[in-house]
Structures are given as C-alpha cells and as structure tokens.
Amino acid sequence: MGARVDEFAQTIMEVVIRHAPDFDAAAMEMRTSSKGNYLAVTCTVTATSQAQLDALYRELSSHPLVKVVL
C-alpha cells in the first residue's frame, strides 16, 4: 500500500518483475482507500525460494512510495 500517485502501480510492478520474472502484470489487483489517498496493490507470485521472497519484501518495504507491505 502506498500513496495514490500515478507511478505507484507501475513502480510496484517493476519491482515485482525484478524478483519474479514470470509475474503476470495483468493479474495485479488495485483498490483505492475510502478517502482516495492510498492505493493498495495485490501481486500474487509463485515463489521459488525464501531468499526470493525476502529480497522482494526488502526492496518493496524500503521504497519511498510504499507505506505498508504485507
């Protein structure tokens, strides 16, 4: 989840693809918050290792546009 700015979804997709090249961007789900200030993006990936998931989590959670990673 992050601030609702134009480049947020594209940025998230690029990060996910870096760590999971087979990710299907068409499967991304997006929801805006009730007040419209935030955008939640759901990306489902098939993980190949714990190290892959850890690296993805670290990059997402350290990105300045991202507020929360679950």
PDB file of C-alpha atoms in Angstrom:
ATOM      1  CA  MET A   1       0.000   0.000   0.000  1.00  0.00           C
ATOM      2  CA  GLY A   2       1.222   3.449  -0.793  1.00  0.00           C
ATOM      3  CA  ALA A   3       0.280   6.981  -1.692  1.00  0.00           C
ATOM      4  CA  ARG A   4      -2.106   7.204  -4.612  1.00  0.00           C
ATOM      5  CA  VAL A   5       0.226   8.702  -7.209  1.00  0.00           C
ATOM      6  CA  ASP A   6       0.352   7.984 -10.929  1.00  0.00           C
ATOM      7  CA  GLU A   7       3.564   5.988 -10.911  1.00  0.00           C
ATOM      8  CA  PHE A   8       2.810   3.788  -7.863  1.00  0.00           C
ATOM      9  CA  ALA A   9       1.325   0.727  -9.609  1.00  0.00           C
ATOM     10  CA  GLN A  10       3.953   0.818 -12.384  1.00  0.00           C
ATOM     11  CA  THR A  11       6.735   1.057  -9.811  1.00  0.00           C
ATOM     12  CA  ILE A  12       5.399  -1.892  -7.828  1.00  0.00           C
ATOM     13  CA  MET A  13       5.061  -3.969 -10.983  1.00  0.00           C
ATOM     14  CA  GLU A  14       8.678  -3.243 -11.963  1.00  0.00           C
ATOM     15  CA  VAL A  15       9.962  -4.260  -8.521  1.00  0.00           C
ATOM     16  CA  VAL A  16       7.946  -7.482  -8.517  1.00  0.00           C
ATOM     17  CA  ILE A  17       9.094  -8.421 -12.034  1.00  0.00           C
ATOM     18  CA  ARG A  18      12.719  -7.869 -10.995  1.00  0.00           C
ATOM     19  CA  HIS A  19      12.298 -10.585  -8.364  1.00  0.00           C
ATOM     20  CA  ALA A  20       9.715 -12.796 -10.098  1.00  0.00           C
ATOM     21  CA  PRO A  21      10.249 -12.509 -13.876  1.00  0.00           C
ATOM     22  CA  ASP A  22       7.278 -14.771 -14.617  1.00  0.00           C
ATOM     23  CA  PHE A  23       4.862 -12.425 -12.795  1.00  0.00           C
ATOM     24  CA  ASP A  24       1.753 -11.675 -14.864  1.00  0.00           C
ATOM     25  CA  ALA A  25       1.156  -7.935 -14.502  1.00  0.00           C
ATOM     26  CA  ALA A  26      -2.390  -8.354 -15.814  1.00  0.00           C
ATOM     27  CA  ALA A  27      -3.191 -10.208 -12.581  1.00  0.00           C
ATOM     28  CA  MET A  28      -2.398  -7.191 -10.388  1.00  0.00           C
ATOM     29  CA  GLU A  29      -5.340  -6.095  -8.267  1.00  0.00           C
ATOM     30  CA  MET A  30      -5.730  -2.470  -7.185  1.00  0.00           C
ATOM     31  CA  ARG A  31      -8.021  -0.836  -4.643  1.00  0.00           C
ATOM     32  CA  THR A  32      -8.150   2.765  -3.510  1.00  0.00           C
ATOM     33  CA  SER A  33      -8.726   3.677   0.127  1.00  0.00           C
ATOM     34  CA  SER A  34     -12.107   5.008   1.219  1.00  0.00           C
ATOM     35  CA  LYS A  35     -10.858   8.615   1.118  1.00  0.00           C
ATOM     36  CA  GLY A  36      -8.882   8.048  -2.084  1.00  0.00           C
ATOM     37  CA  ASN A  37      -5.499   8.932  -0.593  1.00  0.00           C
ATOM     38  CA  TYR A  38      -3.914   5.488  -0.820  1.00  0.00           C
ATOM     39  CA  LEU A  39      -3.698   2.662  -3.326  1.00  0.00           C
ATOM     40  CA  ALA A  40      -3.448  -0.984  -2.339  1.00  0.00           C
ATOM     41  CA  VAL A  41      -1.838  -3.244  -4.920  1.00  0.00           C
ATOM     42  CA  THR A  42      -2.050  -7.037  -4.674  1.00  0.00           C
ATOM     43  CA  CYS A  43       0.530  -9.055  -6.593  1.00  0.00           C
ATOM     44  CA  THR A  44       0.427 -12.844  -6.448  1.00  0.00           C
ATOM     45  CA  VAL A  45       3.708 -14.538  -7.303  1.00  0.00           C
ATOM     46  CA  THR A  46       4.890 -18.124  -7.341  1.00  0.00           C
ATOM     47  CA  ALA A  47       7.934 -18.042  -5.095  1.00  0.00           C
ATOM     48  CA  THR A  48      10.906 -20.265  -5.797  1.00  0.00           C
ATOM     49  CA  SER A  49      12.734 -19.669  -2.501  1.00  0.00           C
ATOM     50  CA  GLN A  50      12.607 -17.889   0.836  1.00  0.00           C
ATOM     51  CA  ALA A  51      15.554 -15.784  -0.312  1.00  0.00           C
ATOM     52  CA  GLN A  52      13.493 -14.558  -3.288  1.00  0.00           C
ATOM     53  CA  LEU A  53      10.616 -13.542  -1.021  1.00  0.00           C
ATOM     54  CA  ASP A  54      12.961 -11.836   1.441  1.00  0.00           C
ATOM     55  CA  ALA A  55      14.644  -9.816  -1.314  1.00  0.00           C
ATOM     56  CA  LEU A  56      11.267  -8.773  -2.762  1.00  0.00           C
ATOM     57  CA  TYR A  57       9.997  -7.754   0.672  1.00  0.00           C
ATOM     58  CA  ARG A  58      13.156  -5.760   1.423  1.00  0.00           C
ATOM     59  CA  GLU A  59      13.003  -3.837  -1.849  1.00  0.00           C
ATOM     60  CA  LEU A  60       9.288  -3.093  -1.560  1.00  0.00           C
ATOM     61  CA  SER A  61       9.408  -2.063   2.093  1.00  0.00           C
ATOM     62  CA  SER A  62      12.385   0.263   1.525  1.00  0.00           C
ATOM     63  CA  HIS A  63      10.831   2.053  -1.474  1.00  0.00           C
ATOM     64  CA  PRO A  64       9.841   5.666  -0.646  1.00  0.00           C
ATOM     65  CA  LEU A  65       6.383   5.365  -2.270  1.00  0.00           C
ATOM     66  CA  VAL A  66       5.464   2.266  -0.238  1.00  0.00           C
ATOM     67  CA  LYS A  67       3.837   2.695   3.177  1.00  0.00           C
ATOM     68  CA  VAL A  68       2.983  -0.937   4.093  1.00  0.00           C
ATOM     69  CA  VAL A  69       3.978  -4.360   2.728  1.00  0.00           C
ATOM     70  CA  LEU A  70       2.075  -7.456   3.760  1.00  0.00           C
TER      71      LEU A  70
END
